[in-house]
Amino acid sequence: ICSILDIDLVKNAFPVVGNVALGLSTVCTVAYIAVCFFLNRFSDDFKSSAISLIICEVLAVVAIFLALDNDFQLIAPIAGIIVMILSIVSKCYKFSACSEVTRSSNKGLSEQWECLRKWLIYLIIGFVACLVLIFIPVLNIIAAIALLICSIAIIILAISEVVLFGMTMNHFNAIDKAAKAYKKSTEE
């Protein structure tokens, strides 16, 4: 649910303004961090994801205050880049944790999570390459088109993440139902 609400496309699709969008994002982040600490018993990568997201959010607030102060306006973009990197690291840990958790019970699902993590890394490398190439006059149009393609791919990646979360939830619900049915049959 947090992944669905955290997709910027979903936030922008509804007529949610300013403080409500910020509140929704904050609630989603806090809920995600709480869930990660709960799921830490299944994989340490959930804890790593939560910690990197906490650092990311704190640094984002610091970056906002740095941008407001004239003396530190040059440091704010650097803090913004670090925030972006930490949010990517958090997602990579999350995908790795989901892959690890599903590995013993559903190898195919585990591989899909791992593939999603790899695609995230590829897309980030693509974004960085496009941002570098956009400053080269001969390649700037090609870089702009590639940047648009990477942006669309990020949206597809976010939707794939939500779909994989649904598949993972259904998988573990089926395991839970089977375990309860087995326990009930052995008691009778």
Short mmCIF file of C-alpha atoms in Angstrom, two decimals:
data_model
loop_
_atom_site.label_atom_id
_atom_site.label_comp_id
_atom_site.label_asym_id
_atom_site.label_seq_id
_atom_site.Cartn_x
_atom_site.Cartn_y
_atom_site.Cartn_z
CA ILE A 1 0.00 0.00 0.00
CA CYS A 2 2.86 2.36 0.86
CA SER A 3 4.52 1.59 -2.47
CA ILE A 4 1.34 2.46 -4.36
CA LEU A 5 0.80 5.71 -2.46
CA ASP A 6 4.45 6.67 -2.76
CA ILE A 7 4.45 6.58 -6.58
CA ASP A 8 4.63 10.20 -7.70
CA LEU A 9 2.34 9.40 -10.61
CA VAL A 10 -0.44 8.38 -8.18
CA LYS A 11 0.11 11.46 -6.02
CA ASN A 12 -0.10 13.72 -9.07
CA ALA A 13 -3.13 11.94 -10.54
CA PHE A 14 -5.36 12.93 -7.64
CA PRO A 15 -6.16 16.55 -6.82
CA VAL A 16 -4.01 16.47 -3.70
CA VAL A 17 -2.42 19.78 -2.87
CA GLY A 18 0.63 20.90 -0.91
CA ASN A 19 0.34 19.92 2.73
CA VAL A 20 -1.95 16.94 2.07
CA ALA A 21 0.56 15.47 -0.41
CA LEU A 22 3.39 16.10 2.05
CA GLY A 23 1.36 14.49 4.85
CA LEU A 24 0.54 11.49 2.66
CA SER A 25 4.20 11.07 1.75
CA THR A 26 5.26 11.37 5.40
CA VAL A 27 2.70 8.80 6.55
CA CYS A 28 3.82 6.41 3.80
CA THR A 29 7.47 6.84 4.75
CA VAL A 30 6.83 6.30 8.46
CA ALA A 31 4.65 3.25 7.74
CA TYR A 32 7.30 1.82 5.40
CA ILE A 33 10.05 2.31 8.01
CA ALA A 34 7.89 0.62 10.68
CA VAL A 35 7.14 -2.32 8.36
CA CYS A 36 10.85 -2.66 7.53
CA PHE A 37 11.80 -2.86 11.19
CA PHE A 38 9.06 -5.47 11.69
CA LEU A 39 10.30 -7.49 8.69
CA ASN A 40 13.92 -7.23 9.86
CA ARG A 41 13.61 -10.70 11.42
CA PHE A 42 13.34 -12.16 7.90
CA SER A 43 16.20 -10.24 6.27
CA ASP A 44 18.73 -7.70 7.49
CA ASP A 45 18.31 -5.84 4.20
CA PHE A 46 14.91 -4.56 5.40
CA LYS A 47 16.65 -2.87 8.32
CA SER A 48 19.32 -1.46 5.99
CA SER A 49 16.58 -0.13 3.71
CA ALA A 50 14.83 1.56 6.64
CA ILE A 51 18.04 3.10 7.99
CA SER A 52 19.06 4.47 4.60
CA LEU A 53 15.56 5.91 4.16
CA ILE A 54 15.68 7.55 7.60
CA ILE A 55 19.03 9.16 6.76
CA CYS A 56 17.61 10.17 3.38
CA GLU A 57 14.58 11.88 4.91
CA VAL A 58 16.64 13.69 7.57
CA LEU A 59 19.08 14.87 4.92
CA ALA A 60 16.17 16.01 2.71
CA VAL A 61 14.92 18.24 5.54
CA VAL A 62 18.45 19.57 6.08
CA ALA A 63 18.74 20.26 2.33
CA ILE A 64 15.52 22.27 2.42
CA PHE A 65 16.85 24.44 5.25
CA LEU A 66 20.21 24.80 3.50
CA ALA A 67 18.45 26.01 0.35
CA LEU A 68 16.63 28.69 2.36
CA ASP A 69 19.87 30.12 3.77
CA ASN A 70 21.80 32.27 1.30
CA ASP A 71 25.16 31.21 2.74
CA PHE A 72 24.54 27.51 2.08
CA GLN A 73 22.64 27.57 -1.22
CA LEU A 74 25.57 26.00 -3.07
CA ILE A 75 25.62 23.00 -0.69
CA ALA A 76 21.89 22.28 -1.09
CA PRO A 77 22.18 20.67 -4.58
CA ILE A 78 24.91 18.36 -3.30
CA ALA A 79 22.67 17.36 -0.40
CA GLY A 80 19.86 16.79 -2.91
CA ILE A 81 22.06 14.45 -4.94
CA ILE A 82 23.00 12.53 -1.78
CA VAL A 83 19.28 12.27 -0.91
CA MET A 84 18.57 10.82 -4.35
CA ILE A 85 21.40 8.30 -4.00
CA LEU A 86 20.21 7.25 -0.54
CA SER A 87 16.66 6.74 -1.78
CA ILE A 88 18.01 4.51 -4.57
CA VAL A 89 20.13 2.59 -2.05
CA SER A 90 17.02 2.13 0.10
CA LYS A 91 15.08 0.70 -2.86
CA CYS A 92 17.98 -1.62 -3.76
CA TYR A 93 18.05 -2.96 -0.20
CA LYS A 94 14.26 -3.40 -0.29
CA PHE A 95 14.39 -5.35 -3.55
CA SER A 96 17.29 -7.46 -2.26
CA ALA A 97 15.41 -8.22 0.96
CA CYS A 98 12.30 -9.30 -0.93
CA SER A 99 14.46 -11.51 -3.14
CA GLU A 100 16.10 -13.08 -0.09
CA VAL A 101 12.79 -13.69 1.70
CA THR A 102 11.18 -15.41 -1.28
CA ARG A 103 14.27 -17.40 -2.34
CA SER A 104 13.53 -20.53 -0.30
CA SER A 105 9.84 -20.79 -1.17
CA ASN A 106 9.55 -19.38 -4.71
CA LYS A 107 12.74 -19.18 -6.76
CA GLY A 108 10.96 -17.51 -9.72
CA LEU A 109 9.61 -14.70 -7.57
CA SER A 110 13.01 -14.25 -5.97
CA GLU A 111 14.62 -13.92 -9.40
CA GLN A 112 12.04 -11.34 -10.42
CA TRP A 113 12.91 -9.22 -7.37
CA GLU A 114 16.61 -9.54 -8.16
CA CYS A 115 15.92 -8.58 -11.80
CA LEU A 116 13.99 -5.52 -10.61
CA ARG A 117 16.96 -4.49 -8.47
CA LYS A 118 19.32 -4.85 -11.43
CA TRP A 119 17.03 -2.81 -13.68
CA LEU A 120 16.91 -0.06 -11.07
CA ILE A 121 20.70 0.09 -11.10
CA TYR A 122 20.79 0.09 -14.92
CA LEU A 123 18.25 2.90 -15.09
CA ILE A 124 20.15 5.02 -12.60
CA ILE A 125 23.35 4.55 -14.63
CA GLY A 126 21.31 5.53 -17.70
CA PHE A 127 20.03 8.67 -15.98
CA VAL A 128 23.54 9.72 -14.99
CA ALA A 129 24.83 9.07 -18.52
CA CYS A 130 21.97 11.10 -20.02
CA LEU A 131 22.60 14.00 -17.65
CA VAL A 132 26.26 14.03 -18.65
CA LEU A 133 25.52 13.72 -22.38
CA ILE A 134 22.91 16.48 -22.33
CA PHE A 135 25.69 19.04 -21.88
CA ILE A 136 27.43 17.93 -25.10
CA PRO A 137 25.91 20.07 -27.89
CA VAL A 138 25.98 17.35 -30.56
CA LEU A 139 24.36 14.72 -28.31
CA ASN A 140 21.91 16.81 -26.29
CA ILE A 141 18.81 15.89 -28.33
CA ILE A 142 19.66 12.19 -28.22
CA ALA A 143 20.34 12.50 -24.48
CA ALA A 144 17.00 14.25 -23.93
CA ILE A 145 15.16 11.46 -25.76
CA ALA A 146 17.09 8.83 -23.76
CA LEU A 147 16.22 10.71 -20.56
CA LEU A 148 12.53 10.56 -21.50
CA ILE A 149 12.83 6.82 -22.14
CA CYS A 150 14.55 6.33 -18.77
CA SER A 151 11.77 8.30 -17.07
CA ILE A 152 9.11 6.09 -18.64
CA ALA A 153 11.12 3.03 -17.61
CA ILE A 154 11.21 4.28 -14.00
CA ILE A 155 7.39 4.51 -14.04
CA ILE A 156 7.21 0.96 -15.42
CA LEU A 157 9.66 -0.14 -12.70
CA ALA A 158 7.46 1.41 -9.99
CA ILE A 159 4.39 -0.35 -11.36
CA SER A 160 6.34 -3.62 -11.57
CA GLU A 161 7.35 -3.15 -7.93
CA VAL A 162 3.70 -2.87 -6.90
CA VAL A 163 2.77 -5.94 -8.98
CA LEU A 164 5.61 -7.95 -7.43
CA PHE A 165 4.53 -6.88 -3.95
CA GLY A 166 1.05 -8.18 -4.75
CA MET A 167 2.44 -11.46 -6.08
CA THR A 168 4.65 -11.82 -2.99
CA MET A 169 1.72 -11.10 -0.68
CA ASN A 170 -0.45 -13.67 -2.48
CA HIS A 171 2.37 -16.23 -2.34
CA PHE A 172 2.83 -15.89 1.42
CA ASN A 173 -0.94 -15.83 2.01
CA ALA A 174 -1.18 -19.15 0.15
CA ILE A 175 1.64 -20.60 2.28
CA ASP A 176 -0.10 -19.36 5.44
CA LYS A 177 -3.45 -20.90 4.39
CA ALA A 178 -1.76 -24.20 3.55
CA ALA A 179 0.00 -24.24 6.92
CA LYS A 180 -3.27 -23.53 8.76
CA ALA A 181 -5.08 -26.24 6.78
CA TYR A 182 -2.30 -28.73 7.53
CA LYS A 183 -2.38 -27.84 11.23
CA LYS A 184 -6.15 -28.21 11.31
CA SER A 185 -6.03 -31.61 9.55
CA THR A 186 -3.40 -32.94 11.97
CA GLU A 187 -5.46 -31.83 14.97
CA GLU A 188 -8.51 -33.74 13.74
#
